[in-house]
JSON list of C-alpha atoms in Angstrom, two decimals:
[
{"chain": "Q", "resi": 30, "resn": "MET", "atom": "CA", "xyz": [-12.53, 1.35, 1.88]},
{"chain": "Q", "resi": 31, "resn": "ASP", "atom": "CA", "xyz": [-15.57, 3.27, 3.52]},
{"chain": "Q", "resi": 32, "resn": "THR", "atom": "CA", "xyz": [-16.26, 2.54, 7.00]},
{"chain": "Q", "resi": 33, "resn": "LEU", "atom": "CA", "xyz": [-14.46, 1.75, 9.58]},
{"chain": "Q", "resi": 34, "resn": "THR", "atom": "CA", "xyz": [-16.52, -1.81, 8.94]},
{"chain": "Q", "resi": 35, "resn": "ASP", "atom": "CA", "xyz": [-13.80, -2.61, 6.25]},
{"chain": "Q", "resi": 36, "resn": "GLN", "atom": "CA", "xyz": [-10.47, -1.00, 7.20]},
{"chain": "Q", "resi": 37, "resn": "GLU", "atom": "CA", "xyz": [-11.22, -3.56, 9.93]},
{"chain": "Q", "resi": 38, "resn": "ASP", "atom": "CA", "xyz": [-11.98, -6.51, 8.10]},
{"chain": "Q", "resi": 39, "resn": "LEU", "atom": "CA", "xyz": [-8.44, -5.96, 5.51]},
{"chain": "Q", "resi": 40, "resn": "ARG", "atom": "CA", "xyz": [-6.46, -5.05, 9.05]},
{"chain": "Q", "resi": 41, "resn": "GLN", "atom": "CA", "xyz": [-7.44, -8.95, 9.99]},
{"chain": "Q", "resi": 42, "resn": "GLU", "atom": "CA", "xyz": [-6.50, -9.68, 6.32]},
{"chain": "Q", "resi": 43, "resn": "ILE", "atom": "CA", "xyz": [-3.39, -8.90, 6.21]},
{"chain": "Q", "resi": 44, "resn": "LEU", "atom": "CA", "xyz": [-2.56, -10.68, 9.55]},
{"chain": "Q", "resi": 45, "resn": "PHE", "atom": "CA", "xyz": [-4.50, -13.66, 8.91]},
{"chain": "Q", "resi": 46, "resn": "GLN", "atom": "CA", "xyz": [-2.24, -13.52, 6.03]},
{"chain": "Q", "resi": 47, "resn": "LEU", "atom": "CA", "xyz": [0.76, -13.16, 7.10]},
{"chain": "Q", "resi": 48, "resn": "TRP", "atom": "CA", "xyz": [0.44, -15.80, 9.80]},
{"chain": "Q", "resi": 49, "resn": "LYS", "atom": "CA", "xyz": [-0.46, -17.43, 6.89]},
{"chain": "Q", "resi": 50, "resn": "ALA", "atom": "CA", "xyz": [2.67, -17.30, 5.26]},
{"chain": "Q", "resi": 51, "resn": "TYR", "atom": "CA", "xyz": [4.71, -16.93, 8.15]},
{"chain": "Q", "resi": 52, "resn": "PRO", "atom": "CA", "xyz": [6.46, -20.62, 6.91]},
{"chain": "Q", "resi": 53, "resn": "SER", "atom": "CA", "xyz": [7.01, -20.10, 3.47]},
{"chain": "Q", "resi": 54, "resn": "PHE", "atom": "CA", "xyz": [9.57, -17.74, 4.55]},
{"chain": "Q", "resi": 55, "resn": "LYS", "atom": "CA", "xyz": [13.13, -18.22, 3.93]},
{"chain": "Q", "resi": 56, "resn": "GLY", "atom": "CA", "xyz": [14.50, -15.19, 5.15]},
{"chain": "Q", "resi": 57, "resn": "LYS", "atom": "CA", "xyz": [16.21, -14.38, 1.43]},
{"chain": "Q", "resi": 58, "resn": "SER", "atom": "CA", "xyz": [15.81, -10.80, 2.04]},
{"chain": "Q", "resi": 59, "resn": "GLN", "atom": "CA", "xyz": [14.12, -8.61, 5.76]},
{"chain": "Q", "resi": 60, "resn": "PHE", "atom": "CA", "xyz": [11.86, -9.80, 7.46]},
{"chain": "Q", "resi": 61, "resn": "SER", "atom": "CA", "xyz": [9.37, -5.86, 6.96]},
{"chain": "Q", "resi": 62, "resn": "SER", "atom": "CA", "xyz": [9.66, -6.43, 3.13]},
{"chain": "Q", "resi": 63, "resn": "TRP", "atom": "CA", "xyz": [8.71, -9.87, 3.17]},
{"chain": "Q", "resi": 64, "resn": "MET", "atom": "CA", "xyz": [6.12, -8.53, 5.83]},
{"chain": "Q", "resi": 65, "resn": "TYR", "atom": "CA", "xyz": [5.07, -5.25, 3.65]},
{"chain": "Q", "resi": 66, "resn": "ARG", "atom": "CA", "xyz": [5.02, -7.20, 0.90]},
{"chain": "Q", "resi": 67, "resn": "VAL", "atom": "CA", "xyz": [2.33, -9.66, 2.07]},
{"chain": "Q", "resi": 68, "resn": "ALA", "atom": "CA", "xyz": [0.72, -6.75, 3.35]},
{"chain": "Q", "resi": 69, "resn": "ILE", "atom": "CA", "xyz": [0.34, -4.42, 0.46]},
{"chain": "Q", "resi": 70, "resn": "ASN", "atom": "CA", "xyz": [-0.74, -8.09, -2.24]},
{"chain": "Q", "resi": 71, "resn": "THR", "atom": "CA", "xyz": [-3.32, -8.46, -0.02]},
{"chain": "Q", "resi": 72, "resn": "ALA", "atom": "CA", "xyz": [-4.52, -5.28, 0.14]},
{"chain": "Q", "resi": 73, "resn": "ILE", "atom": "CA", "xyz": [-4.55, -5.31, -3.51]},
{"chain": "Q", "resi": 74, "resn": "THR", "atom": "CA", "xyz": [-6.28, -8.71, -3.68]},
{"chain": "Q", "resi": 75, "resn": "PHE", "atom": "CA", "xyz": [-9.26, -6.73, -1.28]},
{"chain": "Q", "resi": 76, "resn": "PHE", "atom": "CA", "xyz": [-9.42, -3.88, -2.96]},
{"chain": "Q", "resi": 77, "resn": "LYS", "atom": "CA", "xyz": [-10.18, -6.01, -6.51]},
{"chain": "Q", "resi": 78, "resn": "GLN", "atom": "CA", "xyz": [-12.66, -8.34, -5.13]},
{"chain": "Q", "resi": 79, "resn": "GLN", "atom": "CA", "xyz": [-15.27, -5.28, -3.93]},
{"chain": "Q", "resi": 80, "resn": "LYS", "atom": "CA", "xyz": [-13.83, -4.01, -7.84]},
{"chain": "Q", "resi": 81, "resn": "LYS", "atom": "CA", "xyz": [-12.20, -0.41, -6.11]},
{"chain": "Q", "resi": 82, "resn": "MET", "atom": "CA", "xyz": [-8.58, 0.78, -7.12]},
{"chain": "Q", "resi": 83, "resn": "PRO", "atom": "CA", "xyz": [-6.48, 0.10, -3.90]},
{"chain": "Q", "resi": 84, "resn": "PHE", "atom": "CA", "xyz": [-3.52, 3.00, -4.51]},
{"chain": "Q", "resi": 85, "resn": "LEU", "atom": "CA", "xyz": [-6.50, 5.42, -5.10]},
{"chain": "Q", "resi": 86, "resn": "GLU", "atom": "CA", "xyz": [-8.08, 3.82, -1.28]},
{"chain": "Q", "resi": 87, "resn": "LEU", "atom": "CA", "xyz": [-4.61, 3.83, 0.03]},
{"chain": "Q", "resi": 88, "resn": "LEU", "atom": "CA", "xyz": [-4.21, 7.34, -0.73]},
{"chain": "Q", "resi": 89, "resn": "ASN", "atom": "CA", "xyz": [-6.94, 8.33, 1.01]},
{"chain": "Q", "resi": 90, "resn": "ASP", "atom": "CA", "xyz": [-6.22, 9.99, 4.64]},
{"chain": "Q", "resi": 91, "resn": "LYS", "atom": "CA", "xyz": [-9.45, 8.06, 6.25]},
{"chain": "Q", "resi": 92, "resn": "THR", "atom": "CA", "xyz": [-7.81, 4.71, 4.17]},
{"chain": "Q", "resi": 93, "resn": "VAL", "atom": "CA", "xyz": [-5.84, 2.64, 6.98]},
{"chain": "Q", "resi": 94, "resn": "SER", "atom": "CA", "xyz": [-2.51, 3.11, 6.31]},
{"chain": "Q", "resi": 95, "resn": "ILE", "atom": "CA", "xyz": [-0.23, -0.04, 5.48]},
{"chain": "Q", "resi": 96, "resn": "ASN", "atom": "CA", "xyz": [2.73, 0.29, 7.30]},
{"chain": "Q", "resi": 97, "resn": "GLU", "atom": "CA", "xyz": [0.63, 1.20, 10.48]},
{"chain": "Q", "resi": 98, "resn": "ALA", "atom": "CA", "xyz": [-1.19, -2.22, 10.39]},
{"chain": "Q", "resi": 99, "resn": "VAL", "atom": "CA", "xyz": [2.64, -3.78, 9.80]},
{"chain": "Q", "resi": 100, "resn": "GLU", "atom": "CA", "xyz": [4.39, -1.57, 12.13]},
{"chain": "Q", "resi": 101, "resn": "GLU", "atom": "CA", "xyz": [2.01, -2.47, 14.57]},
{"chain": "Q", "resi": 102, "resn": "ILE", "atom": "CA", "xyz": [2.51, -6.16, 13.23]},
{"chain": "Q", "resi": 103, "resn": "LYS", "atom": "CA", "xyz": [5.69, -5.99, 13.67]},
{"chain": "Q", "resi": 104, "resn": "THR", "atom": "CA", "xyz": [6.23, -4.59, 17.55]},
{"chain": "Q", "resi": 105, "resn": "GLU", "atom": "CA", "xyz": [3.81, -7.03, 19.32]},
{"chain": "Q", "resi": 106, "resn": "GLN", "atom": "CA", "xyz": [6.24, -9.55, 16.98]},
{"chain": "Q", "resi": 107, "resn": "LEU", "atom": "CA", "xyz": [9.58, -8.05, 18.75]},
{"chain": "Q", "resi": 108, "resn": "ALA", "atom": "CA", "xyz": [7.93, -8.15, 21.93]},
{"chain": "Q", "resi": 109, "resn": "HIS", "atom": "CA", "xyz": [7.89, -11.94, 21.88]},
{"chain": "Q", "resi": 110, "resn": "PHE", "atom": "CA", "xyz": [10.93, -11.81, 20.73]},
{"chain": "Q", "resi": 111, "resn": "TYR", "atom": "CA", "xyz": [13.15, -9.95, 23.00]},
{"chain": "Q", "resi": 112, "resn": "GLY", "atom": "CA", "xyz": [10.99, -11.93, 25.46]},
{"chain": "Q", "resi": 113, "resn": "ALA", "atom": "CA", "xyz": [11.51, -15.32, 24.66]},
{"chain": "Q", "resi": 114, "resn": "VAL", "atom": "CA", "xyz": [15.78, -14.09, 23.57]},
{"chain": "Q", "resi": 115, "resn": "ARG", "atom": "CA", "xyz": [15.33, -12.55, 27.76]},
{"chain": "Q", "resi": 116, "resn": "GLN", "atom": "CA", "xyz": [15.25, -16.42, 28.53]},
{"chain": "Q", "resi": 117, "resn": "LEU", "atom": "CA", "xyz": [18.13, -17.72, 26.58]},
{"chain": "Q", "resi": 118, "resn": "ASN", "atom": "CA", "xyz": [21.43, -18.50, 27.93]},
{"chain": "Q", "resi": 119, "resn": "LYS", "atom": "CA", "xyz": [24.38, -16.90, 27.24]},
{"chain": "Q", "resi": 120, "resn": "ILE", "atom": "CA", "xyz": [25.90, -19.41, 24.43]},
{"chain": "Q", "resi": 121, "resn": "GLU", "atom": "CA", "xyz": [22.56, -19.32, 23.19]},
{"chain": "Q", "resi": 122, "resn": "LYS", "atom": "CA", "xyz": [21.76, -15.37, 22.69]},
{"chain": "Q", "resi": 123, "resn": "ALA", "atom": "CA", "xyz": [24.64, -14.64, 21.40]},
{"chain": "Q", "resi": 124, "resn": "LEU", "atom": "CA", "xyz": [23.82, -16.91, 18.48]},
{"chain": "Q", "resi": 125, "resn": "ILE", "atom": "CA", "xyz": [20.82, -15.50, 17.73]},
{"chain": "Q", "resi": 126, "resn": "LEU", "atom": "CA", "xyz": [22.14, -11.88, 18.00]},
{"chain": "Q", "resi": 127, "resn": "TYR", "atom": "CA", "xyz": [24.93, -13.04, 15.96]},
{"chain": "Q", "resi": 128, "resn": "SER", "atom": "CA", "xyz": [22.96, -14.41, 13.32]},
{"chain": "Q", "resi": 129, "resn": "ILE", "atom": "CA", "xyz": [20.26, -11.98, 13.56]},
{"chain": "Q", "resi": 130, "resn": "GLU", "atom": "CA", "xyz": [23.31, -9.37, 12.71]},
{"chain": "Q", "resi": 131, "resn": "GLY", "atom": "CA", "xyz": [24.11, -10.97, 9.53]},
{"chain": "Q", "resi": 132, "resn": "TYR", "atom": "CA", "xyz": [27.55, -12.44, 10.71]},
{"chain": "Q", "resi": 133, "resn": "SER", "atom": "CA", "xyz": [28.33, -15.71, 9.29]},
{"chain": "Q", "resi": 134, "resn": "GLN", "atom": "CA", "xyz": [28.90, -19.00, 11.33]},
{"chain": "Q", "resi": 135, "resn": "LYS", "atom": "CA", "xyz": [32.08, -18.70, 10.40]},
{"chain": "Q", "resi": 136, "resn": "GLU", "atom": "CA", "xyz": [32.09, -16.18, 12.04]},
{"chain": "Q", "resi": 137, "resn": "ILE", "atom": "CA", "xyz": [29.76, -17.13, 14.73]},
{"chain": "Q", "resi": 138, "resn": "ALA", "atom": "CA", "xyz": [31.76, -20.05, 15.83]},
{"chain": "Q", "resi": 139, "resn": "THR", "atom": "CA", "xyz": [35.41, -17.99, 16.19]},
{"chain": "Q", "resi": 140, "resn": "GLU", "atom": "CA", "xyz": [33.32, -15.31, 17.73]},
{"chain": "Q", "resi": 141, "resn": "LEU", "atom": "CA", "xyz": [32.48, -17.53, 20.45]},
{"chain": "Q", "resi": 142, "resn": "GLY", "atom": "CA", "xyz": [35.63, -19.84, 19.93]},
{"chain": "Q", "resi": 143, "resn": "LEU", "atom": "CA", "xyz": [33.06, -23.04, 19.11]},
{"chain": "Q", "resi": 144, "resn": "SER", "atom": "CA", "xyz": [33.94, -24.75, 16.10]},
{"chain": "Q", "resi": 145, "resn": "GLU", "atom": "CA", "xyz": [31.73, -24.49, 12.90]},
{"chain": "Q", "resi": 146, "resn": "VAL", "atom": "CA", "xyz": [29.92, -27.93, 12.73]},
{"chain": "Q", "resi": 147, "resn": "ASN", "atom": "CA", "xyz": [28.80, -27.31, 16.33]},
{"chain": "Q", "resi": 148, "resn": "THR", "atom": "CA", "xyz": [27.22, -23.94, 15.88]},
{"chain": "Q", "resi": 149, "resn": "ARG", "atom": "CA", "xyz": [25.75, -24.35, 12.93]},
{"chain": "Q", "resi": 150, "resn": "VAL", "atom": "CA", "xyz": [23.80, -27.53, 15.66]},
{"chain": "Q", "resi": 151, "resn": "LYS", "atom": "CA", "xyz": [23.42, -24.90, 18.90]},
{"chain": "Q", "resi": 152, "resn": "LEU", "atom": "CA", "xyz": [22.08, -22.62, 16.31]},
{"chain": "Q", "resi": 153, "resn": "LYS", "atom": "CA", "xyz": [19.15, -24.85, 14.69]},
{"chain": "Q", "resi": 154, "resn": "ARG", "atom": "CA", "xyz": [18.19, -25.71, 18.38]},
{"chain": "Q", "resi": 155, "resn": "THR", "atom": "CA", "xyz": [18.21, -22.46, 19.58]},
{"chain": "Q", "resi": 156, "resn": "LYS", "atom": "CA", "xyz": [16.27, -21.21, 16.71]},
{"chain": "Q", "resi": 157, "resn": "ASP", "atom": "CA", "xyz": [13.51, -24.36, 17.58]},
{"chain": "Q", "resi": 158, "resn": "LYS", "atom": "CA", "xyz": [13.91, -22.77, 21.75]},
{"chain": "Q", "resi": 159, "resn": "LEU", "atom": "CA", "xyz": [13.21, -19.68, 20.97]},
{"chain": "Q", "resi": 160, "resn": "LYS", "atom": "CA", "xyz": [10.07, -21.11, 19.10]},
{"chain": "Q", "resi": 161, "resn": "SER", "atom": "CA", "xyz": [9.07, -23.78, 21.85]},
{"chain": "Q", "resi": 162, "resn": "ILE", "atom": "CA", "xyz": [9.02, -20.05, 24.25]},
{"chain": "Q", "resi": 163, "resn": "ILE", "atom": "CA", "xyz": [7.34, -17.99, 21.85]},
{"chain": "Q", "resi": 164, "resn": "LYS", "atom": "CA", "xyz": [3.87, -20.87, 21.82]},
{"chain": "Q", "resi": 165, "resn": "THR", "atom": "CA", "xyz": [4.64, -20.58, 25.02]},
{"chain": "Q", "resi": 166, "resn": "GLN", "atom": "CA", "xyz": [4.05, -17.66, 25.40]},
{"chain": "Q", "resi": 167, "resn": "GLY", "atom": "CA", "xyz": [1.00, -17.66, 24.01]},
{"chain": "Q", "resi": 168, "resn": "TYR", "atom": "CA", "xyz": [2.16, -16.56, 20.48]},
{"chain": "Q", "resi": 169, "resn": "GLU", "atom": "CA", "xyz": [2.73, -18.00, 17.28]},
{"chain": "Q", "resi": 170, "resn": "PHE", "atom": "CA", "xyz": [4.69, -15.83, 13.87]}
]
């Protein structure tokens, strides 16, 4: 990447590919790992299109660091996410935070004194509510 324009093009392409691929994120890995993989694949494709060696260019100190781009995206997404979480009621906050921490639905149900079925339904509704709040903030994952 010789110019700042190339660097900006790659950054924008990574952001676009992350936005486009988000619906396919299944949660089988950490979100940051998934983002990193999409960013790396996008960079490889970008460099192949320019017929350059991607890893040699990425090692150059003057190029955009994929990790920095991913961190910037993660920071922005977390800000929107936590802003939306603050708008939830106490039960909804607990459901989301337990879920993020990796608690099973059975464990969440036990902690909150709910049935497993009720926990599953409330968690689904809370996730939908979070998405809606985030959209109203003008941001979409």
